[in-house]
PDB file of C-alpha atoms in Angstrom:
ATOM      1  CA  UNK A  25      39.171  28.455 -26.712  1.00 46.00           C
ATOM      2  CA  UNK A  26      36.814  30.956 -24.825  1.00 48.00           C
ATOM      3  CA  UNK A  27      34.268  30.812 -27.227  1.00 46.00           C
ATOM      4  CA  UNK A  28      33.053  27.449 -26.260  1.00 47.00           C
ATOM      5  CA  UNK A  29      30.735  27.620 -22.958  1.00 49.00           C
ATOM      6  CA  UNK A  30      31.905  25.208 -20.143  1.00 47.00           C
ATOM      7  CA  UNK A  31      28.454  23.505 -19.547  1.00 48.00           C
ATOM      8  CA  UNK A  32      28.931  21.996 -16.388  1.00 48.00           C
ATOM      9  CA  UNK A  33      31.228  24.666 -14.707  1.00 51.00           C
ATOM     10  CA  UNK A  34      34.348  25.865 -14.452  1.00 52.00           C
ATOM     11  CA  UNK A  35      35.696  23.835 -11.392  1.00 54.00           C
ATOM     12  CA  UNK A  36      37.982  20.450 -12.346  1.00 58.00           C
ATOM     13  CA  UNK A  37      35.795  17.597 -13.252  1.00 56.00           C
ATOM     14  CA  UNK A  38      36.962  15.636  -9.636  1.00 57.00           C
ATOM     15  CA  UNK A  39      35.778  18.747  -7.838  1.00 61.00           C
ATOM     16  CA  UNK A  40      32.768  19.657  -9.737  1.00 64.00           C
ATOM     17  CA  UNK A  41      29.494  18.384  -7.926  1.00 66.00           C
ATOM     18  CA  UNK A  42      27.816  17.562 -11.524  1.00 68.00           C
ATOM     19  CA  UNK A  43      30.411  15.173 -12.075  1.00 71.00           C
ATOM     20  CA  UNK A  44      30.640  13.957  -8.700  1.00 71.00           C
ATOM     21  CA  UNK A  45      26.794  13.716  -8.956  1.00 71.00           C
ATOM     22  CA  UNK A  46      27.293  11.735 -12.079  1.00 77.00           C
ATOM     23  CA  UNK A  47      30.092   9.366 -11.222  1.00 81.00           C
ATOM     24  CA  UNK A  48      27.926   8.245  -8.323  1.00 81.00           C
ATOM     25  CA  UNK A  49      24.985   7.601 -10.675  1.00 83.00           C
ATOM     26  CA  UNK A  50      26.896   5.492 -13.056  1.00 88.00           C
ATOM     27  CA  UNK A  51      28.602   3.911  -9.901  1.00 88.00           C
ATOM     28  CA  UNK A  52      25.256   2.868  -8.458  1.00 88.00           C
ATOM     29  CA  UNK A  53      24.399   1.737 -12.262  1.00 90.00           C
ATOM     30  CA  UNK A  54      27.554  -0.687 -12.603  1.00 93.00           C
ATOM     31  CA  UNK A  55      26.512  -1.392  -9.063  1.00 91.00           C
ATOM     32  CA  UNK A  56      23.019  -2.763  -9.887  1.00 90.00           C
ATOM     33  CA  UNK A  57      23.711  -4.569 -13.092  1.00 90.00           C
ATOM     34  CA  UNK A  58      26.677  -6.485 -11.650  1.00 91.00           C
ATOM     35  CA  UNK A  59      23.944  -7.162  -7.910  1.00 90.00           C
ATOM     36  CA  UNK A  60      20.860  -8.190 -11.008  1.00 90.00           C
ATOM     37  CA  UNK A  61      22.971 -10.513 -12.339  1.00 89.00           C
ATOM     38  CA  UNK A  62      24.548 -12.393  -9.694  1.00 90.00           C
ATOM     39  CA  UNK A  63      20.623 -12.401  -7.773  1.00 88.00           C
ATOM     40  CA  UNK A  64      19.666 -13.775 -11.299  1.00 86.00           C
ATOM     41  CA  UNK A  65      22.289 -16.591 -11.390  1.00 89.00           C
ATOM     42  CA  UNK A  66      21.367 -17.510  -7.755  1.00 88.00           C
ATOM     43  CA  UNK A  67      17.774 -17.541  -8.252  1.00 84.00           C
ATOM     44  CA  UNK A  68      18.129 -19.611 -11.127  1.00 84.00           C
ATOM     45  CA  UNK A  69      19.939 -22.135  -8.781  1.00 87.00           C
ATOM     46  CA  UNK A  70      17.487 -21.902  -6.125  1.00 84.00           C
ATOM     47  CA  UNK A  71      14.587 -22.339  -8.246  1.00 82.00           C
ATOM     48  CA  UNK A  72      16.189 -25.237 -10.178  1.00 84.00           C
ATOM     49  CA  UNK A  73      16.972 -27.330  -7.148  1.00 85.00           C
ATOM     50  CA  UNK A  74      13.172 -27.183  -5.566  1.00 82.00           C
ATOM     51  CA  UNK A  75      10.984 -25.638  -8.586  1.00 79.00           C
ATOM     52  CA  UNK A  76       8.085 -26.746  -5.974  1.00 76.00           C
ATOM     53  CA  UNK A  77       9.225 -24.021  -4.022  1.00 73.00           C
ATOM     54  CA  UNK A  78       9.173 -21.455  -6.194  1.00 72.00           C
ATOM     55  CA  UNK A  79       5.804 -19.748  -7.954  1.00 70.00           C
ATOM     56  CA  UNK A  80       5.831 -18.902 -11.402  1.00 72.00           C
ATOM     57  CA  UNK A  81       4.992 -15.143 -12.177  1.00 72.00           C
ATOM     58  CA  UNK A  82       6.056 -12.119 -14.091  1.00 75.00           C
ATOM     59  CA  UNK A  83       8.314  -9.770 -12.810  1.00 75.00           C
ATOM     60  CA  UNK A  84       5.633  -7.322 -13.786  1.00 79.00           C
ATOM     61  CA  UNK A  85       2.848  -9.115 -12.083  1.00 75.00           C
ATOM     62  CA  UNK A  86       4.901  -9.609  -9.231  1.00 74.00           C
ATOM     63  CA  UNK A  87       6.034  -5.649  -8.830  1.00 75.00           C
ATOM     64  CA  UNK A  88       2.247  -4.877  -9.221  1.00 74.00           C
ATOM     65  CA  UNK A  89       0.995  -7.326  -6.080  1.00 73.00           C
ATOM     66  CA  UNK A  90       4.040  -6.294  -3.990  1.00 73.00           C
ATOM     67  CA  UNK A  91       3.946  -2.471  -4.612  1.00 74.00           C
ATOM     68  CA  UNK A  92       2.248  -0.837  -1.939  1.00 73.00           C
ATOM     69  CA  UNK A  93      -0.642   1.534  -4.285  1.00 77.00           C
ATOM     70  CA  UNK A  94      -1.083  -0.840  -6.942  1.00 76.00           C
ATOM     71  CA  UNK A  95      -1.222  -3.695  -4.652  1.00 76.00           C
ATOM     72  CA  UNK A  96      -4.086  -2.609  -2.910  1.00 75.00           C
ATOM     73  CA  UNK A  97      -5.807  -2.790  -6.656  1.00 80.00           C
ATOM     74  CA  UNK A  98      -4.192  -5.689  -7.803  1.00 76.00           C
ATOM     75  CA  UNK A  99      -4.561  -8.384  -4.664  1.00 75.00           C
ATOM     76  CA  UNK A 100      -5.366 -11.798  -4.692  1.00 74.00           C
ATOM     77  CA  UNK A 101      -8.146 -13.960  -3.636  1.00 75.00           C
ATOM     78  CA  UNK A 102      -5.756 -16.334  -2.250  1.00 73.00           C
ATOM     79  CA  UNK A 103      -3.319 -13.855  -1.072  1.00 74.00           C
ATOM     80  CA  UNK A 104      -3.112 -13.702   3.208  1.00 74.00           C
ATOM     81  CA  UNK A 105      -1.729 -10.156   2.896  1.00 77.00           C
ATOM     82  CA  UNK A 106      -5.220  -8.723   2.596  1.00 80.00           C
ATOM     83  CA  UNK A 107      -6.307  -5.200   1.256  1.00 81.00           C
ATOM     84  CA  UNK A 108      -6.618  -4.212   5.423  1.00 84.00           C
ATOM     85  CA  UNK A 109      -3.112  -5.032   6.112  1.00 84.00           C
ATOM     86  CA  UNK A 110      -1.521  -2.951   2.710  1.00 85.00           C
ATOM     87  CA  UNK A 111      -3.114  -0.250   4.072  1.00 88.00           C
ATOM     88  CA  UNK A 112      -1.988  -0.242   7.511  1.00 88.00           C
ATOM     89  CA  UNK A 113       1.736  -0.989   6.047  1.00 87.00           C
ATOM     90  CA  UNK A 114       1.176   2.131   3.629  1.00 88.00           C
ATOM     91  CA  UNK A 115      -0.046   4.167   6.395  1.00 90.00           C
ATOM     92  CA  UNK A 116       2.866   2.947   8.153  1.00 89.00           C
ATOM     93  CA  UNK A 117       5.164   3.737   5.688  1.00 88.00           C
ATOM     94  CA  UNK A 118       4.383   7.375   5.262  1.00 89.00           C
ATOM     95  CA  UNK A 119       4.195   8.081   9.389  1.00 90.00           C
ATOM     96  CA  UNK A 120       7.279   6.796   8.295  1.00 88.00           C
ATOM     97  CA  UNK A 121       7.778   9.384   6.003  1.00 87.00           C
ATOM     98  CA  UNK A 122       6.395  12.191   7.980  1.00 88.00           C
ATOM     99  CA  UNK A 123       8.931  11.767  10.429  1.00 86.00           C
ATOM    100  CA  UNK A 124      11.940  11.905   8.146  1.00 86.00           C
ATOM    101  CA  UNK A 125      10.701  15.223   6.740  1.00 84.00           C
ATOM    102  CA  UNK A 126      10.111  15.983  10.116  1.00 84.00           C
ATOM    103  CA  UNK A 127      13.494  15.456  11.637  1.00 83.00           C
ATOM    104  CA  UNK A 128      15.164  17.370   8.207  1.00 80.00           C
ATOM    105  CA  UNK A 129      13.099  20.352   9.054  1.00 79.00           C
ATOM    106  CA  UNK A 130      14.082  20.409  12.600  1.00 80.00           C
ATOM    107  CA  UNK A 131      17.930  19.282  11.798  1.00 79.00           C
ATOM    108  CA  UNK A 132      18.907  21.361   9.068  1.00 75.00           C
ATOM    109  CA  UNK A 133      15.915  23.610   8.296  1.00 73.00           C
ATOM    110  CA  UNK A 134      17.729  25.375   5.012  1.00 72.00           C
ATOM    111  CA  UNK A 135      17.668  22.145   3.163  1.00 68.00           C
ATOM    112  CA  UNK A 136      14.863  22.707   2.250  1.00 67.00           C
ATOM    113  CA  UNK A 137      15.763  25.872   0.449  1.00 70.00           C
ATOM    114  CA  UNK A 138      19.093  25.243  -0.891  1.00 60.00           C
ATOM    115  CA  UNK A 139      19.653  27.132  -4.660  1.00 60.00           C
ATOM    116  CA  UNK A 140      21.528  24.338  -6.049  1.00 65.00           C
ATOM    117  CA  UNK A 141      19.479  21.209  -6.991  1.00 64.00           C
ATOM    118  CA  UNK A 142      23.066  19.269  -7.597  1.00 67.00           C
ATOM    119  CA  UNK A 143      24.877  19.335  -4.788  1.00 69.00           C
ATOM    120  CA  UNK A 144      26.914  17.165  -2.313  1.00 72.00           C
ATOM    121  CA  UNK A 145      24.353  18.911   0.602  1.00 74.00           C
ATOM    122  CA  UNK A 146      21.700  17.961  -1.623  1.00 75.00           C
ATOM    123  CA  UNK A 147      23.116  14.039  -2.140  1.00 75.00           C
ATOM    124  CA  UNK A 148      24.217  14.484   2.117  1.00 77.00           C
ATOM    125  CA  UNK A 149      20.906  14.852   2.477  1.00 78.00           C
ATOM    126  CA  UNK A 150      19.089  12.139   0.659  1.00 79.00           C
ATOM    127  CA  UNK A 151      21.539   9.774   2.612  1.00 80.00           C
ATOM    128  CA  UNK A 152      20.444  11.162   5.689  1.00 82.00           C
ATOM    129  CA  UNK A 153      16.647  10.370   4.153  1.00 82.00           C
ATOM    130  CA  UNK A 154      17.280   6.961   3.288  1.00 83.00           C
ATOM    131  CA  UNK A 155      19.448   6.029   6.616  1.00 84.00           C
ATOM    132  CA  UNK A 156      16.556   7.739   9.153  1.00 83.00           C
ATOM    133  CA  UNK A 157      13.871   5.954   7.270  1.00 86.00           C
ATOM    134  CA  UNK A 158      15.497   2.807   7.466  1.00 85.00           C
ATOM    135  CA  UNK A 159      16.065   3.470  10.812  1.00 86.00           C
ATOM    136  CA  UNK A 160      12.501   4.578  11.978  1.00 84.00           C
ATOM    137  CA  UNK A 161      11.132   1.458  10.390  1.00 86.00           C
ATOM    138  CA  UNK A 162      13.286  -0.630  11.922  1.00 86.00           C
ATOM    139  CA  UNK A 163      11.974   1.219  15.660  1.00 86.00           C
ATOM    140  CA  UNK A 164       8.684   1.075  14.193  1.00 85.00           C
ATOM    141  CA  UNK A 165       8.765  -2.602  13.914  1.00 87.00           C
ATOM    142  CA  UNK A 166       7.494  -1.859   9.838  1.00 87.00           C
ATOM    143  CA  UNK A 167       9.347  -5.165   8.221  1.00 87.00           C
ATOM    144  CA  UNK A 168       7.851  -7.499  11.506  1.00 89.00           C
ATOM    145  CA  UNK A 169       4.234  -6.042  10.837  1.00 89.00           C
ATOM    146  CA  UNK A 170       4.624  -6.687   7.257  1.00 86.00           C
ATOM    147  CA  UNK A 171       5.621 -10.217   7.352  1.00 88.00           C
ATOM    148  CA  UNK A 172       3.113 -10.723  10.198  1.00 90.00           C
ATOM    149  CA  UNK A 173       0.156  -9.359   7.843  1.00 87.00           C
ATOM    150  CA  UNK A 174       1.068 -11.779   5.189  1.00 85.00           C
ATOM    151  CA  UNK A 175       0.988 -14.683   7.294  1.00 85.00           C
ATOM    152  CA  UNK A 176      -1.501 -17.200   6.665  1.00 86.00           C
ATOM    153  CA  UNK A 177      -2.603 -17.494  10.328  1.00 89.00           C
ATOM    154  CA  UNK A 178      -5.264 -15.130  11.611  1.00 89.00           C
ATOM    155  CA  UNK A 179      -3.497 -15.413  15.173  1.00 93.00           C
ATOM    156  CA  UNK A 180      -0.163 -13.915  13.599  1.00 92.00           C
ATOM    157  CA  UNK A 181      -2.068 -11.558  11.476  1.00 90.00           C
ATOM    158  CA  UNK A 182      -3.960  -9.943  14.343  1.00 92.00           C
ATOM    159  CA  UNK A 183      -0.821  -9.365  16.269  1.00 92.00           C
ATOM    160  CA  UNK A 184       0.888  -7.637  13.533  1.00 91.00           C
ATOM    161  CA  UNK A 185      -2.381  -5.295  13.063  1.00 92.00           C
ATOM    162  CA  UNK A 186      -2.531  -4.721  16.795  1.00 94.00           C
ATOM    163  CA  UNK A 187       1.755  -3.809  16.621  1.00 92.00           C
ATOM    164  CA  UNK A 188       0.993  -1.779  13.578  1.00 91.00           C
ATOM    165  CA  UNK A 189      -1.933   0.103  15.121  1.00 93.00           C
ATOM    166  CA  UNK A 190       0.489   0.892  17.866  1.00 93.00           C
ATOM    167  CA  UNK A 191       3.596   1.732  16.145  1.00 91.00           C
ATOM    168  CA  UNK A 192       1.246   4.013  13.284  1.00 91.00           C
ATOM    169  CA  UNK A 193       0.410   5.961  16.890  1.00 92.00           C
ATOM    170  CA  UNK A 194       4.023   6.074  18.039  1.00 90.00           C
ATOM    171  CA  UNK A 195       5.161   7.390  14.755  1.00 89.00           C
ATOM    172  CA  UNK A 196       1.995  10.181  14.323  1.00 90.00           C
ATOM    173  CA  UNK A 197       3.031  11.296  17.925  1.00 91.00           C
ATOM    174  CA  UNK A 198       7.247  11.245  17.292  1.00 88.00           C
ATOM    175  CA  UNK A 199       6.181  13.260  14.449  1.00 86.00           C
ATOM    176  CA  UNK A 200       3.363  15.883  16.041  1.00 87.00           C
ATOM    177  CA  UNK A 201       6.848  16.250  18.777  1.00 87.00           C
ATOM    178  CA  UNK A 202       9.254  16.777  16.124  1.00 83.00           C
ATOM    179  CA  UNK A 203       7.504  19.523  14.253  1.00 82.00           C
ATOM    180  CA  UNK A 204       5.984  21.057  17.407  1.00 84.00           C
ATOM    181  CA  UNK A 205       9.479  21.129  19.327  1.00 77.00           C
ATOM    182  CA  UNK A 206      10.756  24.217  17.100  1.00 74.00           C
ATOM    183  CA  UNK A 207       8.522  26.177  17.892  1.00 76.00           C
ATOM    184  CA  UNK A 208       8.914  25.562  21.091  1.00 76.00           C
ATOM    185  CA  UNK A 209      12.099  26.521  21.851  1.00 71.00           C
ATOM    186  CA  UNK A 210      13.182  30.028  22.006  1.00 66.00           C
TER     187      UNK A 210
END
């Protein structure tokens, strides 16, 4: 019947990128409630074999402390992973940052202007977001620092903010390079 509108377009439903869009969405969905509840079960285990191991918080309480904003608001007196060392780890994380932007600007500059806000270019590229970050922080030495921050031993904390300091450098200058280098080149 032509007088009903096709909403999502006119290409086959395996074609379409709002579908495809969608079926990875509900993928990732399936793909998160079937990961909850086996972490769930196992955790369950874990804590019932050595409950002396295991602390007894809210999921909310524990999101708060371990989000890195609210965290910096919500930390403990008795918590080693002090207000100094969220910061560096935030700063950190968005040299981080920086230098993904960075290396989609000098990659594929039009990303940034692309018409269509569903789109496999558009889902390409928050792959490519998620896979450089992870990446960078790995060169960056990001999960080490963080772990060494938390550590109850001022020795081990100091070297983490001494490798932080130097990888928050690293990262500020990969990223001044990266969005200098275009215009740089002819």
């Amino acid at each position: 019947d032509s007088s009903q509108r096709d909403i999502v377009g006119s290409r086959a439903p395996a074609t379409n990128t709002g579908f495809l869009g969608l079926y990875i969405v509900v993928g990732f969905v399936l793909w998160a409630f079937f990961w909850s509840a086996f972490s769930r079960k196992r955790n369950r285990e874990r804590a019932l074999a050595a409950p002396h191991l295991w602390a007894q918080v809210s999921v909310i309480e524990a999101v708060v402390r371990r989000h890195s904003v609210s965290g910096l608001f919500a930390v403990s007196a008795s918590d080693p992973f002090r207000i100094s060392g969220r910061l560096l780890v935030l700063l950190l994380a968005q040299t981080v940052q920086l230098n993904v932007a960075a290396a989609l600007l000098l990659l594929r500059p039009g990303s940034f202007y692309a018409l269509s806000a569903i789109s496999m270019q558009r889902f390409a590229d928050a792959v490519f977001t998620a896979v450089v970050s992870g990446v960078f922080s790995l060169l960056l030495a990001a999960p080490l620092i963080q772990r060494s921050l938390s550590s109850p031993h001022s020795r081990i904390r100091y070297r983490g903010a001494v490798l932080g300091v130097a990888s928050i450098t690293a990262a500020s200058l990969s990223a001044s390079l990266l969005l200098v280098l275009p215009q740089l080149m002819p």
